[in-house]
Coordinates of C-alpha atoms and ligand atoms in Angstrom, one line a residue:
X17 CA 94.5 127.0 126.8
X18 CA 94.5 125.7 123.1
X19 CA 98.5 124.9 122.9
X20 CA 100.0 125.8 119.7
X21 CA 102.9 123.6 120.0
X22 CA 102.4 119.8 119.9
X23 CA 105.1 117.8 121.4
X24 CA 106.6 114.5 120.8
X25 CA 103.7 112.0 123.5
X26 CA 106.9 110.6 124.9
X27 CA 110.0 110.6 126.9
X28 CA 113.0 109.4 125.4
X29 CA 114.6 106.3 127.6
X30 CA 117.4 105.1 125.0
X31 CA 119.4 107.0 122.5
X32 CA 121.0 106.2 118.7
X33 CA 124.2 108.3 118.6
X34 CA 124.0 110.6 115.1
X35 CA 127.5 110.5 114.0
X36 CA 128.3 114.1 112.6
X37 CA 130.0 114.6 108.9
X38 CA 131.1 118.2 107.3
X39 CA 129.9 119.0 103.7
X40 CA 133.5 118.1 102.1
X41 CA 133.4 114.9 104.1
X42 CA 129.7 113.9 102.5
X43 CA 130.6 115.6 98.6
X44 CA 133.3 112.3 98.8
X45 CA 131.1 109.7 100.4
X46 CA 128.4 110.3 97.9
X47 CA 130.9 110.6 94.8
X48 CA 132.3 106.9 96.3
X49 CA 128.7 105.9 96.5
X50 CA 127.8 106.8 92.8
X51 CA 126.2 109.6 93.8
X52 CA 123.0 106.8 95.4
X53 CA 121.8 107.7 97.9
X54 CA 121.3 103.8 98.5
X55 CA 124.6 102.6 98.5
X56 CA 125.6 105.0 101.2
X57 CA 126.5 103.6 104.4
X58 CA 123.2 104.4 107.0
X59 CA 125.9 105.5 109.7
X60 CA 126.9 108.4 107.1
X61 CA 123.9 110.0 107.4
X62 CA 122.5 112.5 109.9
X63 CA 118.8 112.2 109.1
X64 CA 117.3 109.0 106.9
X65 CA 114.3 109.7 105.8
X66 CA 114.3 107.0 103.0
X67 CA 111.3 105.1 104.4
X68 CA 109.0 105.1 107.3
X69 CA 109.1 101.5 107.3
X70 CA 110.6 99.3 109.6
X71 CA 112.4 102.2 111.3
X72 CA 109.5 103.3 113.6
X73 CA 111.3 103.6 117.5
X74 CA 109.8 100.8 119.6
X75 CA 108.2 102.1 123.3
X76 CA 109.3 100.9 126.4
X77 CA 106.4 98.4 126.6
X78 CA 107.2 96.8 123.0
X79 CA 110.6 96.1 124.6
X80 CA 109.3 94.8 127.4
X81 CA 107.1 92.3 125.6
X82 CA 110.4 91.4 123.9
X83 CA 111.9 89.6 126.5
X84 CA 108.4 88.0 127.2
X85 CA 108.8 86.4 123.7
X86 CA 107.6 83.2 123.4
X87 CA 109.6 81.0 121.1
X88 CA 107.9 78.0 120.9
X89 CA 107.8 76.8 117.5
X90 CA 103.8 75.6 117.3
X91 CA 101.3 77.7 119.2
X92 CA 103.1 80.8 120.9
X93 CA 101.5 82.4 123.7
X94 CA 103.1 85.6 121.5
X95 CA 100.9 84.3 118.6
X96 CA 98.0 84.3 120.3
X97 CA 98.3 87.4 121.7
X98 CA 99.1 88.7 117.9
X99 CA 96.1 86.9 116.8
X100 CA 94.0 88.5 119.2
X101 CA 95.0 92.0 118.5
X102 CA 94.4 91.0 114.4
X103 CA 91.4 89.6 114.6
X104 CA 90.1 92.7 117.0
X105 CA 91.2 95.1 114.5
X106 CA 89.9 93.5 111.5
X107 CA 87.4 91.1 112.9
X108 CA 88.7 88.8 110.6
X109 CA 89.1 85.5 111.9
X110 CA 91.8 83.3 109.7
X111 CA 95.4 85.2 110.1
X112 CA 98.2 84.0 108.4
X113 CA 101.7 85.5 109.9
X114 CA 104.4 86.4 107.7
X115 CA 108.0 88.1 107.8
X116 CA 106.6 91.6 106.1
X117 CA 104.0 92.5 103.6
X118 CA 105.7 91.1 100.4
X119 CA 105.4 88.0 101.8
X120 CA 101.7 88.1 102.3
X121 CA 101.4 89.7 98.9
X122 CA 102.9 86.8 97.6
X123 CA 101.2 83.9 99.0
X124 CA 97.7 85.3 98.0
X125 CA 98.7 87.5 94.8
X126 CA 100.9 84.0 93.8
X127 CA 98.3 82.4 94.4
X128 CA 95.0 84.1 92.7
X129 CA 97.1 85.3 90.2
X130 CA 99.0 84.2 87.2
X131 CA 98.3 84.5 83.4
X132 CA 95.0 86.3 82.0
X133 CA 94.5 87.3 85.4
X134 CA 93.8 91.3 86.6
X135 CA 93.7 93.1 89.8
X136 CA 92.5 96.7 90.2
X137 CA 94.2 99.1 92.9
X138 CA 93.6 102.9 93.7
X139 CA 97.3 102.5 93.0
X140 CA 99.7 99.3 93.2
X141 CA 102.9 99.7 95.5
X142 CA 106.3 98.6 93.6
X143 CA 106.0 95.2 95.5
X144 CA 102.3 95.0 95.2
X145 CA 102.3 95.3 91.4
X146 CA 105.7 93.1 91.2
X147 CA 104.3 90.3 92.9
X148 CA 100.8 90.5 90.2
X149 CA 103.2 90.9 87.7
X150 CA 105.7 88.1 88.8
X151 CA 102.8 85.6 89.0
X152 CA 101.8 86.9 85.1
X153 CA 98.8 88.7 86.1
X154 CA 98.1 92.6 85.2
X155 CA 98.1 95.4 87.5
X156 CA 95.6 98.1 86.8
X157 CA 95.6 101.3 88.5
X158 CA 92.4 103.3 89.0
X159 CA 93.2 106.4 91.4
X160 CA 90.3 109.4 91.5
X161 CA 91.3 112.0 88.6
X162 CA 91.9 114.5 91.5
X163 CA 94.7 111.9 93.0
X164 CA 97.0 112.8 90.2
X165 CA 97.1 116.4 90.3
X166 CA 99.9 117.6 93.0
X167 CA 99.0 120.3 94.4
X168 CA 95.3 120.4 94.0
X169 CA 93.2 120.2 97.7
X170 CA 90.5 117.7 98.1
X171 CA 90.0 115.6 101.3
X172 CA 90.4 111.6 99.7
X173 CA 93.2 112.3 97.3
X174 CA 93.5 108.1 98.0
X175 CA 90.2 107.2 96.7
X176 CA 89.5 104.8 94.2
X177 CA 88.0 106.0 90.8
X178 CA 84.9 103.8 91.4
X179 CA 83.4 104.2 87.7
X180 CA 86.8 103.5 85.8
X181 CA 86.9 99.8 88.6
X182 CA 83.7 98.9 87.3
X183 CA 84.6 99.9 83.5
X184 CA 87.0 97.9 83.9
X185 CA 85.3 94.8 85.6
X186 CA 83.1 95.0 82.5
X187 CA 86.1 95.2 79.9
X188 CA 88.2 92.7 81.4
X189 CA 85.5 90.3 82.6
X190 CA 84.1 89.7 85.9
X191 CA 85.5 86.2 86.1
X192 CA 89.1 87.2 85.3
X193 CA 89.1 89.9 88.0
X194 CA 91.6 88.3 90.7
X195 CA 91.1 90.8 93.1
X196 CA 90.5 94.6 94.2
X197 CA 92.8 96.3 96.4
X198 CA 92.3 99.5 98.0
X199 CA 95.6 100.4 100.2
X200 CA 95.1 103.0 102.8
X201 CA 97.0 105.2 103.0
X202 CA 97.7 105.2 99.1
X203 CA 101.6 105.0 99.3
X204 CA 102.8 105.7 95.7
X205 CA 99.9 108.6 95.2
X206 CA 101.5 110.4 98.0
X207 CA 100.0 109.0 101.1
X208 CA 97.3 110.2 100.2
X209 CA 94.0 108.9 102.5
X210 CA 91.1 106.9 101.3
X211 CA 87.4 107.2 102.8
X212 CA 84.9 105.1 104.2
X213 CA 82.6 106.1 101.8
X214 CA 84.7 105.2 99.0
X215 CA 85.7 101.6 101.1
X216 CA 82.0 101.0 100.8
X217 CA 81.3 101.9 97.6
X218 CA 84.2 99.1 96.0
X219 CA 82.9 96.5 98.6
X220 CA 79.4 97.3 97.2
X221 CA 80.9 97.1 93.4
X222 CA 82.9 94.0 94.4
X223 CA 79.9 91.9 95.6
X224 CA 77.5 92.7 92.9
X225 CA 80.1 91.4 90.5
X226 CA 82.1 88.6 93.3
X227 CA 84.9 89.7 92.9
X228 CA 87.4 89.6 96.4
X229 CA 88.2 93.0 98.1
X230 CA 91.6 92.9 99.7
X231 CA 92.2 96.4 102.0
X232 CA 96.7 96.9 101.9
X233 CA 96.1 98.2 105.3
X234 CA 99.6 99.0 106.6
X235 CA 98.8 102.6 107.2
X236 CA 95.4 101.8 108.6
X237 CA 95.8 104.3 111.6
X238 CA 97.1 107.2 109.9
X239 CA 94.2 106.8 107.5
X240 CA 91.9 106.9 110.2
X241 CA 93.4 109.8 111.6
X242 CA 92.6 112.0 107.8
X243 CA 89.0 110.0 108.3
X244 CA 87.7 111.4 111.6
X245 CA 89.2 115.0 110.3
X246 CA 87.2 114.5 107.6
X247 CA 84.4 113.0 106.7
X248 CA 81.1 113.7 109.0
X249 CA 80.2 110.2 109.8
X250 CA 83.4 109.5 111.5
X251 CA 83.2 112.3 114.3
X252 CA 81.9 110.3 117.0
X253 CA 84.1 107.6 116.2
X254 CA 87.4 106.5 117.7
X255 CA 90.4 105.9 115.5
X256 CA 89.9 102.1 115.9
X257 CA 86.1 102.0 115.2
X258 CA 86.5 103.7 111.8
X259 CA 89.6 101.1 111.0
X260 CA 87.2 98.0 112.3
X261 CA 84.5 99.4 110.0
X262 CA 86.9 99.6 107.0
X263 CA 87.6 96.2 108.0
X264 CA 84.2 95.3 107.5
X265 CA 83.8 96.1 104.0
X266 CA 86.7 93.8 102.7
X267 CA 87.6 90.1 102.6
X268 CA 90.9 90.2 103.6
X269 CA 93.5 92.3 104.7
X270 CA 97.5 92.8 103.6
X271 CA 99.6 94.4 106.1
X272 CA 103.4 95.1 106.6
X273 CA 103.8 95.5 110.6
X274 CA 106.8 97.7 109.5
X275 CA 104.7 100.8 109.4
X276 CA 101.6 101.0 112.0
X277 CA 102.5 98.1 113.8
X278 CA 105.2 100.4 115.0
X279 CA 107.9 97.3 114.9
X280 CA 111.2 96.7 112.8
X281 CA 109.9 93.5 111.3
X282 CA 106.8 91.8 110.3
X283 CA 103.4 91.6 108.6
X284 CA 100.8 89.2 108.4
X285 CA 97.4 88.4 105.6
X286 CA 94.0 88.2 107.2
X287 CA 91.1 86.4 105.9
X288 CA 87.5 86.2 106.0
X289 CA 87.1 83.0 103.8
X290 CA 88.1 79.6 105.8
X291 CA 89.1 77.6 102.5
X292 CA 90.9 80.6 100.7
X293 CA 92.9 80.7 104.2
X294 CA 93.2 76.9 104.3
X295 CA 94.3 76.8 100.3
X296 CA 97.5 79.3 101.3
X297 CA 98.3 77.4 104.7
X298 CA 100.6 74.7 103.0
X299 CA 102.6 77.5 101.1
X300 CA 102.7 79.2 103.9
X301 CA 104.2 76.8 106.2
X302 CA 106.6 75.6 102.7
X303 CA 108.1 79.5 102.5
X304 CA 107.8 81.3 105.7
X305 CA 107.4 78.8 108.7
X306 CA 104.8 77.0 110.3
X307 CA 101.5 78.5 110.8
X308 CA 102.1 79.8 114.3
X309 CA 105.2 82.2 113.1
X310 CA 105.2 82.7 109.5
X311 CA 108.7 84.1 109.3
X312 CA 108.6 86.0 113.0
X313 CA 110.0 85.0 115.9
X314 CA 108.2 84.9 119.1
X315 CA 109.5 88.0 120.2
X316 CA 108.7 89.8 116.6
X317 CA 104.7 88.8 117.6
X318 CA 104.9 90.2 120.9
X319 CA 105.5 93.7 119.8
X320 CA 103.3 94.0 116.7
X321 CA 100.6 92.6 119.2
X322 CA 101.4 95.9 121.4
X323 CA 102.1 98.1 118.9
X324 CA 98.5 97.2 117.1
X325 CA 97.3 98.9 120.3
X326 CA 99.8 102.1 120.6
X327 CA 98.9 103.3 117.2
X328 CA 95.5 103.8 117.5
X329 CA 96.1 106.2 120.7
X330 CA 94.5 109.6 120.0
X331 CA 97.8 111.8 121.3
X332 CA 99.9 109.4 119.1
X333 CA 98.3 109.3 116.1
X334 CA 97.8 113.9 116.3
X335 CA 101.4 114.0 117.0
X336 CA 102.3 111.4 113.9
X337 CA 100.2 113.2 111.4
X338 CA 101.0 116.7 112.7
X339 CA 104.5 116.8 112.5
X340 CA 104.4 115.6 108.9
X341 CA 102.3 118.3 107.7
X342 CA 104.5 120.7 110.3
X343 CA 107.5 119.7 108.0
X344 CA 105.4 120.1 104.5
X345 CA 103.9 122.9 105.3
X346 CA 106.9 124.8 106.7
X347 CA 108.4 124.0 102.8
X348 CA 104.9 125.2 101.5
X349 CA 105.6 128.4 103.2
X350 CA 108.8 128.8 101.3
X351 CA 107.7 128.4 98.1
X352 CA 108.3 124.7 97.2
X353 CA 106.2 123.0 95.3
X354 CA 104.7 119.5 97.4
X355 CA 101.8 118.0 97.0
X356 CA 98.7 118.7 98.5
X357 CA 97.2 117.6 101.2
X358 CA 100.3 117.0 102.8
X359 CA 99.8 113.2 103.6
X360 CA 100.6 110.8 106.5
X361 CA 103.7 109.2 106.4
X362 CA 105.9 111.6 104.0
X363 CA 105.9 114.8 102.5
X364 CA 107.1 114.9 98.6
X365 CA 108.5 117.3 96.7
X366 CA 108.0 118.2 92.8
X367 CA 111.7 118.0 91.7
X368 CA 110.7 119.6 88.2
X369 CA 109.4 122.8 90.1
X370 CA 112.3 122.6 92.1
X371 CA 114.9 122.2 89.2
X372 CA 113.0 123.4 86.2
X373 CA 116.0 124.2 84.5
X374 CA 117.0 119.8 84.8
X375 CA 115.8 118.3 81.9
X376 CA 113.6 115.5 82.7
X377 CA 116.3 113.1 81.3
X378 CA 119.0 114.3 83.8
X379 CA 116.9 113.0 86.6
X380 CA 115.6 116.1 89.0
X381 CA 114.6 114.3 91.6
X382 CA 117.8 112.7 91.8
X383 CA 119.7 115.5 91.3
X384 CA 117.8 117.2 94.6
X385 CA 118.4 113.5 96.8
X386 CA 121.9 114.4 95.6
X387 CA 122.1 118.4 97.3
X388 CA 119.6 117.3 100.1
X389 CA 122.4 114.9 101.4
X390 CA 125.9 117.0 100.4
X391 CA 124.3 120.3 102.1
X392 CA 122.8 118.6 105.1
X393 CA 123.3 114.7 105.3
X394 CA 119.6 114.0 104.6
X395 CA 118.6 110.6 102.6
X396 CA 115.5 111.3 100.5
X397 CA 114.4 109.0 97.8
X398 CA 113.7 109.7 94.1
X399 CA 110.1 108.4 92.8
X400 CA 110.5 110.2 89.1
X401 CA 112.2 109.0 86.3
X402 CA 115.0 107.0 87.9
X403 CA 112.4 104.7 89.6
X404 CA 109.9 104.6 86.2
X405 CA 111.5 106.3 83.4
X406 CA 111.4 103.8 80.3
X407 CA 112.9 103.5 77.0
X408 CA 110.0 103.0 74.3
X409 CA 110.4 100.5 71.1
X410 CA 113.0 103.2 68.8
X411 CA 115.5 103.6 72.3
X412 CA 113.6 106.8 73.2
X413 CA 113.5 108.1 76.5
X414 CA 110.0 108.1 78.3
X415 CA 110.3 109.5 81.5
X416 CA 107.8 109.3 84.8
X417 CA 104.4 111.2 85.3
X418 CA 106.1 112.8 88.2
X419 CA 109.7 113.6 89.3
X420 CA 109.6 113.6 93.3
X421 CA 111.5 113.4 96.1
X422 CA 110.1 111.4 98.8
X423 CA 110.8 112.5 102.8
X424 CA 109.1 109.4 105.1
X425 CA 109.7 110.2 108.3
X426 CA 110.2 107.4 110.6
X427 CA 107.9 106.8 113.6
X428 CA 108.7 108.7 117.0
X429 CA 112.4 109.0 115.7
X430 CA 112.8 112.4 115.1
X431 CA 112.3 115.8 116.9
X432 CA 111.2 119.0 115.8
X433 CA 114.6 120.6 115.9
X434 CA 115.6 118.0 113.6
X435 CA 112.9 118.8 111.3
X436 CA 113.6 122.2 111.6
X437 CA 116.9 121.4 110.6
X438 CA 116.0 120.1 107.7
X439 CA 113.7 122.7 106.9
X440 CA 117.0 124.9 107.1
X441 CA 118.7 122.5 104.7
X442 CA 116.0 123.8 102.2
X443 CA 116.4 127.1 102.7
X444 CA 119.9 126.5 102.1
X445 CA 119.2 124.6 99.0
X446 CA 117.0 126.9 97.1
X447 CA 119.9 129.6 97.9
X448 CA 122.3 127.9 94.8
X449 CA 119.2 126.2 93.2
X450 CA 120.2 127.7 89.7
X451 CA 123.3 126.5 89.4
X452 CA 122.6 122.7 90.6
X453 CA 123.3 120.5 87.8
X454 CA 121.5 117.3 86.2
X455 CA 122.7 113.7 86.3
X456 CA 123.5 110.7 84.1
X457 CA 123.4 107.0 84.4
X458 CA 126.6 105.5 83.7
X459 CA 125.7 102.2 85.1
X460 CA 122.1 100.0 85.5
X461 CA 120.6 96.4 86.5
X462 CA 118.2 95.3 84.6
X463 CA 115.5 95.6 86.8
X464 CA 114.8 98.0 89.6
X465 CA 117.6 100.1 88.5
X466 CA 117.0 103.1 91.1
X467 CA 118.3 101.1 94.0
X468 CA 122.0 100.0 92.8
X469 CA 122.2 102.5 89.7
X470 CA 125.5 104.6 89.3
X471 CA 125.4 108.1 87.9
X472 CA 127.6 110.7 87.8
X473 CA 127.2 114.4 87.4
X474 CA 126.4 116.1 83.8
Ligands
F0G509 N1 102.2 97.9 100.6 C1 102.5 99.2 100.8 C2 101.4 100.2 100.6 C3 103.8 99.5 101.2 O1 104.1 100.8 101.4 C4 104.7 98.5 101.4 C5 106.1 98.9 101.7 C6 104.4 97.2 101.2 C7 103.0 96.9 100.8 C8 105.3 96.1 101.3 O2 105.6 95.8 102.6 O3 108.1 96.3 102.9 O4 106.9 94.9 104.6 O5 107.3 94.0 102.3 N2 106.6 100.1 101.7 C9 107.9 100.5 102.0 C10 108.1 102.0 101.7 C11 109.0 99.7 101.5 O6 109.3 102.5 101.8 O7 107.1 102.7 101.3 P1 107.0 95.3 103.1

């Protein structure tokens, strides 16, 4: 029998109590929070999906390994056993641990970096293109032409635009090309997979010009997953092979453990090059730890080294990627606009189709994190014109290309019925859509204004 149903590939063994809040209770927690869905307390909310990262649920196996941590401060059994499960994956052989991803972009983006210097991405993550940007270096973003348009269908929505990267390489300069980073899934285009075709043609691009081709491979699984769906020389192949032969094509690897490691806490930068690994060693050990940790503790190695392994089982990945699309597609089905594909690690919503009566400058997206959490104590995060809206040389509002809402769902932390809840929130939601007002600013930082802003209703 072909089972229509797919259920959660576990048993649950320990619990996180969900502490319960009425509507009135929330309308007053999010008016004391400045209606930011940031500076709520996490206990005050029933179901946070503001990021997939670093909330996955650990198995009964990664806790195990836990209390097998070995804290030795130089040479670990636990880093070994990390090292071994890296270099298996990536066949890479120098591995540099570090506390989570920023750090590794840091090091190498610090380091190849600085002023004159430009790196090319399918798309840069916030910290990505922050640490380029912090070492005085430009971020250029090439996704495929298709990647931009939300709800249009197409198998490798992640890909990179191959002939702008090499337009680029020739306007720019060869030699001032720092690096090229592909990052699988491609977060900030909407988790969007990239293939191996497209892996080999920027590897092949990246040679004939030398230039060093760095894979942000924190969503490696999940993007295998879309790979094997999809493209026909993948069939055969298991979920790890097709990883180990995206592997191949790079130099290096970036990856924050927080998402397909399936762990709280941890990351790590993997190199083929011996002196590139050697020339980051010293910072290394100056800003994280010593070689043999980075910033982890024993116990922190243990569990990536384990959950390296879990991720890439078939029944775990079908259930991850399923019950994503079960939530996107279940909003599909009710008329809300998301965009398509529905990728691997969040669904996102078009606030502007949502709202279209919400100017642009009274924040949509924001104004629909706002509802999502009064009606039913769900934490979704704004990517539109609170996160990238601008002000251009006259004072002039510019806002984002998009105004979304994203929904990451955590790893193996959530049901269906609490999906299905929060399926029910929407229905709930486009009910009183018409009469849901916009938002102001009445308070910013000077940089990265969406996560402490202050705004209050219009
Ligand atoms: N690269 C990508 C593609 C990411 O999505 C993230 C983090 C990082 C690098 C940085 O890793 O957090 O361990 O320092 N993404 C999180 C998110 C924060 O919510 O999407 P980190």
């Amino acid at each position: 029998m072909n089972h229509k149903v797919i259920i959660e590939p576990f048993r649950i063994k320990t619990v996180e109590k969900i502490k319960m809040t009425t509507e009135n209770e929330r309308k007053n927690l999010i008016k004391n929070a400045f209606y930011n869905p940031f500076l709520l307390k996490a206990e005050d909310v029933i179901i946070d999906l503001l990021t997939d990262s670093g909330t996955s649920a650990m198995s009964a196996d990664q806790w195990a390994g836990i209390l097998k941590g070995d804290e030795s401060y130089a040479g670990a059994r636990s880093w070994y056993k990390m090292k071994d499960a890296i270099q298996n994956m990536t066949g890479y052989e120098y591995i540099l641990p570090t506390h989570q991803g920023r750090a590794a972009e840091h090091l190498l983006y610090g380091k190849i970096g600085g002023k004159g210097k430009v790196f090319i991405s399918n798309t840069h993550f916030d910290t990505t293109r922050a640490n380029i940007e912090y070492s005085g270096a430009k971020a250029i973003d090439c996704p495929i032409p298709e990647g931009l348009i939300p709800d249009l269908d197409h198998p490798f929505k992640g890909n990179m635009d191959t002939r702008a990267l090499e337009e680029n390489i020739l306007k720019y300069g060869k030699e001032n090309i720092a690096a090229v980073i592909l990052t699988v899934t491609n977060n900030s285009g909407g988790g969007q997979p990239a293939s191996l075709q497209n892996a080999k043609e920027v590897s092949e691009i990246c040679q004939k010009y030398g230039i060093l081709f760095i894979l942000d491979s924190c969503r490696i699984a999940e993007n295998a997953y879309f790979i094997k769906q999809r493209e026909k020389q993948a069939k055969e192949m298991t979920y790890l092979e097709i990883a180990q032969k995206m592997f191949s094509y790079a130099d290096g690897t970036i990856m924050s453990a927080k998402k397909d490691a399936l762990v709280n806490m941890g990351g790590f930068l993997a190199l083929k090059d011996k002196n590139l690994f050697n020339s980051l060693m010293t910072a290394l050990i100056v800003t994280e730890g010593f070689a043999t940790y980075g910033g982890l503790s024993g116990r922190d190695m243990e569990a990536i080294a384990i959950g390296l392994k879990e991720v890439f089982e078939h029944d775990y990945l079908h259930y991850r990627i399923r019950s994503t699309t079960y939530l996107g597609e279940k909003l599909k089905d009710m008329g809300i606009s998301v965009i398509s594909p529905i990728g691997g690690h969040a669904v996102y919503i078009d606030a502007k189709a949502f709202y279209p009566h919400i100017p642009v400058e009274q924040f949509p997206g924001q104004a629909l994190t706002i509802e999502l959490y009064k009606t039913g104590g769900i934490r979704a995060v704004e990517i539109g014109s609170v996160m990238f809206g601008a002000k251009d040389d006259k004072g002039n509002f510019v806002p984002a290309k998009m105004e979304l809402v994203r929904m990451a769902i955590p790893r193996r932390v959530y049901t269906q019925s609490h999906i299905d809840y929060v399926v029910e929130v929407f229905a709930e939601l486009l009910k009183y859509k018409d009469k849901v007002k916009g938002y102001k600013i009445t308070w910013e930082p000077e940089f990265l204004r969406h996560f402490t802003a202050h705004f209050e209703p219009v």
